[in-house]
Amino acid sequence: MRSRHLRSPGALLAALCLLAVTLLLGAGQAYAAPAGADQRVRLGTPSGGESDAGVRIMPLGDSITDGFNVPGGYRSDLWQYLVADGHTDDFVGSQSNGPARLGDHDHEGHPGWRIDEIDAHAADWVRATSPRTVLLHIGTNDMVQNHDPAGAPARLSTLLTHITDAAPTADVLVSDLVPLADPVLESRAAQYNAAVPGVVSALAAQGRHVHFVAMHSALTTADLADGVHPTAGGYSKMAARWYSALVSSPVTRWEAENSAYASVHDADLLSSPTASGGVKAGHIDNADSYLQYVITAPYTGAYRMYVRAGNGMGSTCTHLLTVDDAPAVTVAYPSYGWEEWSMTGVDVHLRQGANTLRFAKGTCYAEIDAIDFATLGAPTPWI
């Protein structure tokens, strides 16, 4: 058995959920598993190496896209979601950084840049890489630098016009800004955020392929490392919100440490600097060890679940998952290192009302930060 004192992380972050639990399991929209698939559980596929093919996606913005404080930023978990669902994608851009679990490190994030500075180059970047999809989070530095914040929505409109002129068939997903801890900065950002949906709607009415993504509500100031940039957990919540937009389905998070619906037996809840709520479930080491969720489902049917797990054993490790009284199945996690999270996608069949999901010890050792649920809507061509 592992020592329970080998990995004691840093300071505990505030334990927060990505969205209210009822946003997903109150939605009442079933995810239809592929024809011929096991209707109880279907295992996902771990991410592979650097991508040079598939749907071209450009993450575009400033230091939050670059991943300040956390190399890779939201792109790491977003990549994990994409691969967990079997998508073949190619992140594009002139910049490159991120951890091993990020299968494609290319992006167009430029620390410190404002909307006008991105606009001066965006059309050239887009023409050079021909993205199918653009993920745009921009405007934070306009607020922080107090660079005519009132004029920022107009500058955003100009930027989007230039992007869509350069790539008229691309879809551009435009988010509002994540929260800012300083009340003055947040007040400026609130006015900008309020205007962003209108900017997007006006351009969409012209036939431009632009779409609004509500990012501000995905995080709180507790998810910020320095009052401006997200923590690792905050970036994970950004990834979930981007992925929700890309698959046209709410993606909601259930934290392993939330006693309202989760518990551990002969295992531990450990503070973690990279977990989305600051806590992970670990030391699921023994035959009677487990992490258990009680999930209330509004309908009987198939749901898509993503397990955010960490494995530093150097080889693939597993848990045994049981859903109610169904036979246990194996959920496998690649080894990227402790605190380096992977996403494994699993199709689960839940019945209306309360369901018990239990993760017990499999081979070697792995830790769980959280599980996410999605009910998939109409397929999009964006990924």
Short mmCIF file of C-alpha atoms in Angstrom, two decimals:
data_model
loop_
_atom_site.label_atom_id
_atom_site.label_comp_id
_atom_site.label_asym_id
_atom_site.label_seq_id
_atom_site.Cartn_x
_atom_site.Cartn_y
_atom_site.Cartn_z
CA MET A 1 0.00 0.00 0.00
CA ARG A 2 1.15 3.55 -0.66
CA SER A 3 2.15 5.72 2.23
CA ARG A 4 -0.59 8.26 2.98
CA HIS A 5 2.04 10.90 3.59
CA LEU A 6 3.93 10.88 0.29
CA ARG A 7 1.99 13.65 -1.42
CA SER A 8 0.76 16.50 0.73
CA PRO A 9 -0.07 19.44 -1.60
CA GLY A 10 0.06 23.15 -0.83
CA ALA A 11 -2.56 25.50 0.52
CA LEU A 12 -6.20 24.52 0.32
CA LEU A 13 -8.20 26.42 -2.31
CA ALA A 14 -11.85 27.26 -1.75
CA ALA A 15 -14.05 24.29 -2.62
CA LEU A 16 -16.43 25.39 -5.34
CA CYS A 17 -18.56 23.65 -7.93
CA LEU A 18 -18.48 24.72 -11.57
CA LEU A 19 -22.25 25.14 -11.79
CA ALA A 20 -25.23 24.36 -9.62
CA VAL A 21 -25.85 20.62 -9.68
CA THR A 22 -29.37 21.07 -10.96
CA LEU A 23 -28.26 22.76 -14.20
CA LEU A 24 -27.45 19.39 -15.72
CA LEU A 25 -29.43 16.71 -13.95
CA GLY A 26 -32.50 18.91 -14.03
CA ALA A 27 -32.21 19.44 -17.75
CA GLY A 28 -34.08 16.30 -18.71
CA GLN A 29 -32.33 15.89 -22.08
CA ALA A 30 -30.90 12.46 -22.76
CA TYR A 31 -27.57 11.80 -24.42
CA ALA A 32 -28.07 9.15 -27.08
CA ALA A 33 -25.21 6.65 -27.05
CA PRO A 34 -23.97 5.57 -30.48
CA ALA A 35 -25.86 2.71 -32.10
CA GLY A 36 -24.48 -0.61 -30.94
CA ALA A 37 -22.66 0.91 -27.96
CA ASP A 38 -22.87 -0.65 -24.51
CA GLN A 39 -25.74 1.26 -22.93
CA ARG A 40 -24.31 0.86 -19.46
CA VAL A 41 -20.69 1.99 -19.68
CA ARG A 42 -18.31 2.75 -22.55
CA LEU A 43 -14.70 3.60 -21.78
CA GLY A 44 -13.02 6.67 -23.18
CA THR A 45 -9.63 6.84 -24.89
CA PRO A 46 -6.59 8.55 -23.29
CA SER A 47 -5.08 11.44 -25.21
CA GLY A 48 -2.14 10.84 -27.52
CA GLY A 49 0.75 12.87 -28.87
CA GLU A 50 1.05 16.16 -30.76
CA SER A 51 -1.70 16.68 -33.29
CA ASP A 52 -1.11 17.88 -36.84
CA ALA A 53 -4.48 16.93 -38.31
CA GLY A 54 -8.19 17.20 -37.75
CA VAL A 55 -10.46 20.17 -37.08
CA ARG A 56 -8.31 23.27 -36.71
CA ILE A 57 -9.05 25.22 -33.52
CA MET A 58 -7.36 28.53 -32.66
CA PRO A 59 -7.33 29.51 -28.96
CA LEU A 60 -6.99 33.32 -29.26
CA GLY A 61 -6.47 35.97 -26.60
CA ASP A 62 -4.04 37.24 -24.00
CA SER A 63 -2.20 35.68 -21.04
CA ILE A 64 -5.29 33.73 -19.97
CA THR A 65 -5.20 31.92 -23.31
CA ASP A 66 -1.42 31.51 -23.00
CA GLY A 67 -1.89 30.03 -19.53
CA PHE A 68 -0.19 32.47 -17.17
CA ASN A 69 0.55 30.77 -13.80
CA VAL A 70 -0.46 27.40 -15.27
CA PRO A 71 1.27 26.48 -18.56
CA GLY A 72 -1.39 25.39 -21.02
CA GLY A 73 -4.16 27.13 -19.09
CA TYR A 74 -7.64 26.01 -20.09
CA ARG A 75 -6.25 24.35 -23.22
CA SER A 76 -5.01 21.31 -21.29
CA ASP A 77 -8.38 20.19 -19.95
CA LEU A 78 -10.12 21.23 -23.18
CA TRP A 79 -7.80 18.92 -25.12
CA GLN A 80 -8.58 16.13 -22.66
CA TYR A 81 -12.34 16.57 -23.20
CA LEU A 82 -11.92 16.50 -26.98
CA VAL A 83 -9.86 13.33 -27.03
CA ALA A 84 -12.04 11.63 -24.40
CA ASP A 85 -14.92 11.93 -26.87
CA GLY A 86 -12.89 10.71 -29.83
CA HIS A 87 -12.51 14.02 -31.65
CA THR A 88 -9.48 14.62 -33.87
CA ASP A 89 -8.41 18.24 -33.58
CA ASP A 90 -5.45 20.46 -34.33
CA PHE A 91 -4.82 23.49 -32.13
CA VAL A 92 -3.24 26.21 -34.26
CA GLY A 93 -1.36 29.46 -33.67
CA SER A 94 2.09 31.00 -33.69
CA GLN A 95 2.73 30.35 -29.98
CA SER A 96 3.37 27.04 -28.22
CA ASN A 97 3.48 25.90 -24.60
CA GLY A 98 1.89 23.53 -22.15
CA PRO A 99 2.30 20.19 -20.33
CA ALA A 100 2.50 16.67 -21.71
CA ARG A 101 -1.20 16.02 -21.16
CA LEU A 102 -1.92 18.79 -23.67
CA GLY A 103 -1.59 16.89 -26.94
CA ASP A 104 -1.19 20.00 -29.11
CA HIS A 105 0.59 23.02 -27.67
CA ASP A 106 -0.11 25.59 -30.43
CA HIS A 107 -2.17 28.67 -29.59
CA GLU A 108 -2.46 32.41 -30.19
CA GLY A 109 -2.34 33.76 -26.64
CA HIS A 110 -0.29 36.93 -26.10
CA PRO A 111 0.32 38.05 -22.49
CA GLY A 112 -0.46 41.71 -21.82
CA TRP A 113 -2.11 42.37 -25.17
CA ARG A 114 -5.26 44.43 -25.51
CA ILE A 115 -8.05 44.06 -28.07
CA ASP A 116 -6.48 46.58 -30.47
CA GLU A 117 -3.09 44.84 -30.29
CA ILE A 118 -4.65 41.46 -31.09
CA ASP A 119 -6.64 43.12 -33.87
CA ALA A 120 -3.47 44.41 -35.53
CA HIS A 121 -2.39 40.81 -36.26
CA ALA A 122 -5.48 38.61 -36.04
CA ALA A 123 -6.38 38.59 -39.72
CA ASP A 124 -2.83 37.54 -40.66
CA TRP A 125 -2.81 34.79 -38.02
CA VAL A 126 -6.14 33.46 -39.22
CA ARG A 127 -5.12 33.51 -42.89
CA ALA A 128 -1.87 31.72 -42.02
CA THR A 129 -3.53 28.85 -40.13
CA SER A 130 -7.08 28.60 -41.59
CA PRO A 131 -8.86 27.64 -38.35
CA ARG A 132 -12.29 26.04 -38.51
CA THR A 133 -13.05 27.31 -35.01
CA VAL A 134 -11.73 30.27 -33.00
CA LEU A 135 -12.04 30.51 -29.20
CA LEU A 136 -11.72 34.18 -28.23
CA HIS A 137 -11.33 35.49 -24.67
CA ILE A 138 -10.03 39.07 -24.88
CA GLY A 139 -10.42 42.43 -23.15
CA THR A 140 -8.92 41.83 -19.70
CA ASN A 141 -5.92 44.06 -20.39
CA ASP A 142 -8.16 46.84 -21.67
CA MET A 143 -9.74 46.80 -18.19
CA VAL A 144 -6.51 46.35 -16.21
CA GLN A 145 -4.67 49.05 -18.17
CA ASN A 146 -7.73 51.31 -18.11
CA HIS A 147 -7.40 51.64 -21.88
CA ASP A 148 -10.69 53.32 -22.84
CA PRO A 149 -12.83 50.57 -21.31
CA ALA A 150 -16.01 52.22 -22.65
CA GLY A 151 -14.71 51.80 -26.18
CA ALA A 152 -13.76 48.14 -25.73
CA PRO A 153 -17.03 46.71 -27.13
CA ALA A 154 -16.54 48.70 -30.34
CA ARG A 155 -12.96 47.46 -30.59
CA LEU A 156 -14.21 43.90 -30.08
CA SER A 157 -16.69 44.36 -32.92
CA THR A 158 -13.89 45.57 -35.21
CA LEU A 159 -11.70 42.62 -34.23
CA LEU A 160 -14.48 40.14 -34.95
CA THR A 161 -15.21 41.80 -38.27
CA HIS A 162 -11.56 41.43 -39.31
CA ILE A 163 -11.45 37.78 -38.17
CA THR A 164 -14.63 36.83 -40.00
CA ASP A 165 -13.58 38.75 -43.12
CA ALA A 166 -10.33 36.76 -43.15
CA ALA A 167 -12.08 33.45 -42.39
CA PRO A 168 -15.73 33.78 -43.43
CA THR A 169 -16.50 30.07 -43.00
CA ALA A 170 -14.93 29.77 -39.54
CA ASP A 171 -17.04 29.82 -36.38
CA VAL A 172 -15.83 32.25 -33.74
CA LEU A 173 -16.87 31.55 -30.15
CA VAL A 174 -16.59 34.77 -28.14
CA SER A 175 -16.71 34.78 -24.36
CA ASP A 176 -17.16 37.50 -21.83
CA LEU A 177 -14.37 38.00 -19.28
CA VAL A 178 -13.70 35.86 -16.23
CA PRO A 179 -14.19 37.69 -12.91
CA LEU A 180 -11.61 40.19 -11.63
CA ALA A 181 -10.96 40.44 -7.90
CA ASP A 182 -10.41 44.21 -7.74
CA PRO A 183 -13.82 45.92 -7.49
CA VAL A 184 -12.77 48.79 -9.76
CA LEU A 185 -11.54 46.43 -12.46
CA GLU A 186 -14.59 44.22 -12.08
CA SER A 187 -16.86 47.24 -12.48
CA ARG A 188 -15.19 48.10 -15.78
CA ALA A 189 -15.38 44.46 -16.88
CA ALA A 190 -19.06 44.24 -15.93
CA GLN A 191 -19.93 47.00 -18.39
CA TYR A 192 -17.86 45.34 -21.10
CA ASN A 193 -19.33 41.90 -20.37
CA ALA A 194 -22.85 43.29 -20.57
CA ALA A 195 -22.13 44.58 -24.06
CA VAL A 196 -20.47 41.48 -25.50
CA PRO A 197 -23.68 39.50 -26.26
CA GLY A 198 -25.05 42.48 -28.18
CA VAL A 199 -21.85 42.82 -30.20
CA VAL A 200 -22.02 39.13 -31.09
CA SER A 201 -25.74 39.28 -31.96
CA ALA A 202 -25.27 42.28 -34.24
CA LEU A 203 -22.51 40.55 -36.19
CA ALA A 204 -24.44 37.29 -36.34
CA ALA A 205 -27.35 39.22 -37.85
CA GLN A 206 -24.98 40.18 -40.67
CA GLY A 207 -24.45 36.49 -41.41
CA ARG A 208 -21.10 36.23 -39.64
CA HIS A 209 -20.46 32.97 -37.78
CA VAL A 210 -20.02 34.35 -34.26
CA HIS A 211 -21.41 32.85 -31.05
CA PHE A 212 -21.47 34.06 -27.45
CA VAL A 213 -20.13 31.96 -24.56
CA ALA A 214 -20.91 32.99 -20.97
CA MET A 215 -17.53 32.53 -19.26
CA HIS A 216 -17.87 34.99 -16.36
CA SER A 217 -20.45 32.83 -14.59
CA ALA A 218 -18.21 29.73 -14.79
CA LEU A 219 -15.74 31.09 -12.21
CA THR A 220 -15.66 33.17 -9.05
CA THR A 221 -12.86 35.29 -7.62
CA ALA A 222 -11.91 32.27 -5.47
CA ASP A 223 -10.79 30.65 -8.75
CA LEU A 224 -8.16 33.36 -9.34
CA ALA A 225 -4.48 32.98 -8.45
CA ASP A 226 -3.60 36.67 -8.44
CA GLY A 227 -6.89 38.49 -8.81
CA VAL A 228 -6.71 38.36 -12.62
CA HIS A 229 -5.49 34.96 -13.83
CA PRO A 230 -7.22 31.69 -12.94
CA THR A 231 -5.77 28.98 -10.77
CA ALA A 232 -5.33 25.53 -12.29
CA GLY A 233 -8.81 24.69 -11.05
CA GLY A 234 -10.17 27.91 -12.53
CA TYR A 235 -8.67 27.07 -15.91
CA SER A 236 -10.32 23.66 -15.66
CA LYS A 237 -13.68 25.37 -15.19
CA MET A 238 -12.99 27.53 -18.23
CA ALA A 239 -12.29 24.38 -20.23
CA ALA A 240 -15.60 22.88 -19.16
CA ARG A 241 -17.46 26.01 -20.27
CA TRP A 242 -15.69 26.09 -23.65
CA TYR A 243 -16.45 22.41 -24.14
CA SER A 244 -20.07 22.95 -23.16
CA ALA A 245 -20.32 25.48 -25.99
CA LEU A 246 -18.50 23.24 -28.45
CA VAL A 247 -20.82 20.26 -27.86
CA SER A 248 -23.99 22.35 -27.34
CA SER A 249 -24.63 20.78 -23.94
CA PRO A 250 -24.30 21.90 -20.34
CA VAL A 251 -21.24 20.41 -18.65
CA THR A 252 -21.57 20.44 -14.87
CA ARG A 253 -19.06 19.47 -12.22
CA TRP A 254 -19.50 17.31 -9.14
CA GLU A 255 -16.57 17.68 -6.76
CA ALA A 256 -15.17 14.69 -4.90
CA GLU A 257 -15.07 16.62 -1.63
CA ASN A 258 -18.68 17.87 -1.60
CA SER A 259 -20.36 16.03 1.27
CA ALA A 260 -23.80 16.83 -0.13
CA TYR A 261 -23.38 14.03 -2.64
CA ALA A 262 -19.89 12.48 -2.29
CA SER A 263 -18.08 10.49 0.38
CA VAL A 264 -14.95 8.35 0.81
CA HIS A 265 -14.40 5.09 2.66
CA ASP A 266 -10.92 3.95 3.70
CA ALA A 267 -9.59 6.76 1.50
CA ASP A 268 -8.75 10.43 2.03
CA LEU A 269 -9.74 13.88 0.86
CA LEU A 270 -6.47 15.74 0.26
CA SER A 271 -5.78 19.39 -0.40
CA SER A 272 -4.53 19.99 -3.94
CA PRO A 273 -3.16 23.11 -5.64
CA THR A 274 -4.50 21.99 -9.04
CA ALA A 275 -7.87 20.43 -8.22
CA SER A 276 -10.85 22.43 -9.39
CA GLY A 277 -12.20 22.82 -5.85
CA GLY A 278 -8.83 22.62 -4.09
CA VAL A 279 -9.43 19.06 -2.88
CA LYS A 280 -9.03 15.60 -4.42
CA ALA A 281 -9.94 12.06 -3.36
CA GLY A 282 -6.84 9.92 -2.94
CA HIS A 283 -5.44 6.89 -1.15
CA ILE A 284 -8.05 4.61 -2.71
CA ASP A 285 -5.53 1.92 -1.89
CA ASN A 286 -7.25 -1.07 -0.32
CA ALA A 287 -9.85 -3.65 -1.26
CA ASP A 288 -12.51 -1.77 0.70
CA SER A 289 -11.44 1.76 -0.38
CA TYR A 290 -13.75 3.84 -2.55
CA LEU A 291 -15.05 7.25 -3.57
CA GLN A 292 -18.84 7.25 -3.82
CA TYR A 293 -21.30 9.68 -5.39
CA VAL A 294 -25.06 9.67 -4.99
CA ILE A 295 -26.46 11.27 -8.14
CA THR A 296 -30.14 12.15 -8.55
CA ALA A 297 -31.18 11.83 -12.18
CA PRO A 298 -34.36 13.41 -13.57
CA TYR A 299 -34.95 10.69 -16.16
CA THR A 300 -33.91 7.16 -17.01
CA GLY A 301 -31.37 7.07 -19.81
CA ALA A 302 -27.79 7.52 -20.93
CA TYR A 303 -25.50 10.30 -19.68
CA ARG A 304 -21.93 11.21 -20.60
CA MET A 305 -19.56 11.34 -17.62
CA TYR A 306 -15.98 12.64 -17.55
CA VAL A 307 -13.63 11.60 -14.72
CA ARG A 308 -10.91 14.14 -13.93
CA ALA A 309 -8.21 11.88 -12.50
CA GLY A 310 -4.51 12.04 -11.66
CA ASN A 311 -1.98 9.22 -11.97
CA GLY A 312 1.72 9.52 -11.19
CA MET A 313 2.58 5.82 -11.17
CA GLY A 314 4.32 5.81 -14.55
CA SER A 315 1.85 3.43 -16.20
CA THR A 316 -1.89 3.24 -16.77
CA CYS A 317 -3.87 2.81 -13.55
CA THR A 318 -7.53 1.99 -13.07
CA HIS A 319 -10.57 2.18 -10.84
CA LEU A 320 -13.47 -0.23 -10.77
CA LEU A 321 -16.70 1.66 -11.36
CA THR A 322 -20.09 0.37 -10.29
CA VAL A 323 -23.34 2.13 -11.11
CA ASP A 324 -26.08 0.99 -8.77
CA ASP A 325 -26.30 -2.81 -9.00
CA ALA A 326 -24.65 -3.16 -12.43
CA PRO A 327 -21.42 -5.20 -12.72
CA ALA A 328 -18.18 -3.32 -12.13
CA VAL A 329 -16.29 -2.02 -15.16
CA THR A 330 -12.75 -0.73 -15.50
CA VAL A 331 -12.02 2.98 -15.95
CA ALA A 332 -8.43 3.60 -17.06
CA TYR A 333 -6.27 6.71 -16.56
CA PRO A 334 -3.01 7.53 -18.37
CA SER A 335 -0.03 8.54 -16.26
CA TYR A 336 0.95 12.19 -16.65
CA GLY A 337 2.06 12.68 -13.03
CA TRP A 338 0.40 13.59 -9.76
CA GLU A 339 -1.55 16.86 -10.07
CA GLU A 340 -1.51 16.44 -13.88
CA TRP A 341 -5.13 15.63 -14.59
CA SER A 342 -6.58 13.55 -17.42
CA MET A 343 -10.20 13.32 -18.55
CA THR A 344 -11.66 9.88 -19.19
CA GLY A 345 -15.07 9.78 -20.83
CA VAL A 346 -17.59 7.14 -19.77
CA ASP A 347 -21.19 6.55 -20.90
CA VAL A 348 -23.33 5.73 -17.88
CA HIS A 349 -26.94 4.64 -17.74
CA LEU A 350 -28.83 6.18 -14.83
CA ARG A 351 -32.35 5.58 -13.66
CA GLN A 352 -34.71 8.33 -12.59
CA GLY A 353 -34.09 9.25 -8.97
CA ALA A 354 -31.08 8.41 -6.82
CA ASN A 355 -28.13 6.49 -8.28
CA THR A 356 -24.96 5.33 -6.55
CA LEU A 357 -21.66 5.57 -8.44
CA ARG A 358 -18.67 4.02 -6.69
CA PHE A 359 -14.99 4.21 -7.72
CA ALA A 360 -13.06 1.40 -6.01
CA LYS A 361 -9.43 0.31 -6.24
CA GLY A 362 -8.37 -1.25 -9.52
CA THR A 363 -4.75 -1.65 -10.64
CA CYS A 364 -2.07 0.57 -9.02
CA TYR A 365 -3.25 3.97 -7.76
CA ALA A 366 -5.09 7.01 -9.07
CA GLU A 367 -6.77 10.06 -7.58
CA ILE A 368 -10.03 11.78 -8.56
CA ASP A 369 -10.63 15.52 -8.52
CA ALA A 370 -14.20 15.56 -9.84
CA ILE A 371 -16.65 14.07 -12.27
CA ASP A 372 -18.49 16.05 -14.94
CA PHE A 373 -21.77 15.21 -16.63
CA ALA A 374 -23.06 16.25 -20.03
CA THR A 375 -26.19 15.61 -22.04
CA LEU A 376 -25.29 16.11 -25.65
CA GLY A 377 -27.41 18.25 -27.94
CA ALA A 378 -27.26 18.55 -31.70
CA PRO A 379 -23.77 17.82 -33.06
CA THR A 380 -21.76 20.89 -34.11
CA PRO A 381 -19.12 21.06 -36.84
CA TRP A 382 -16.90 23.16 -34.58
CA ILE A 383 -14.84 20.21 -33.31
#
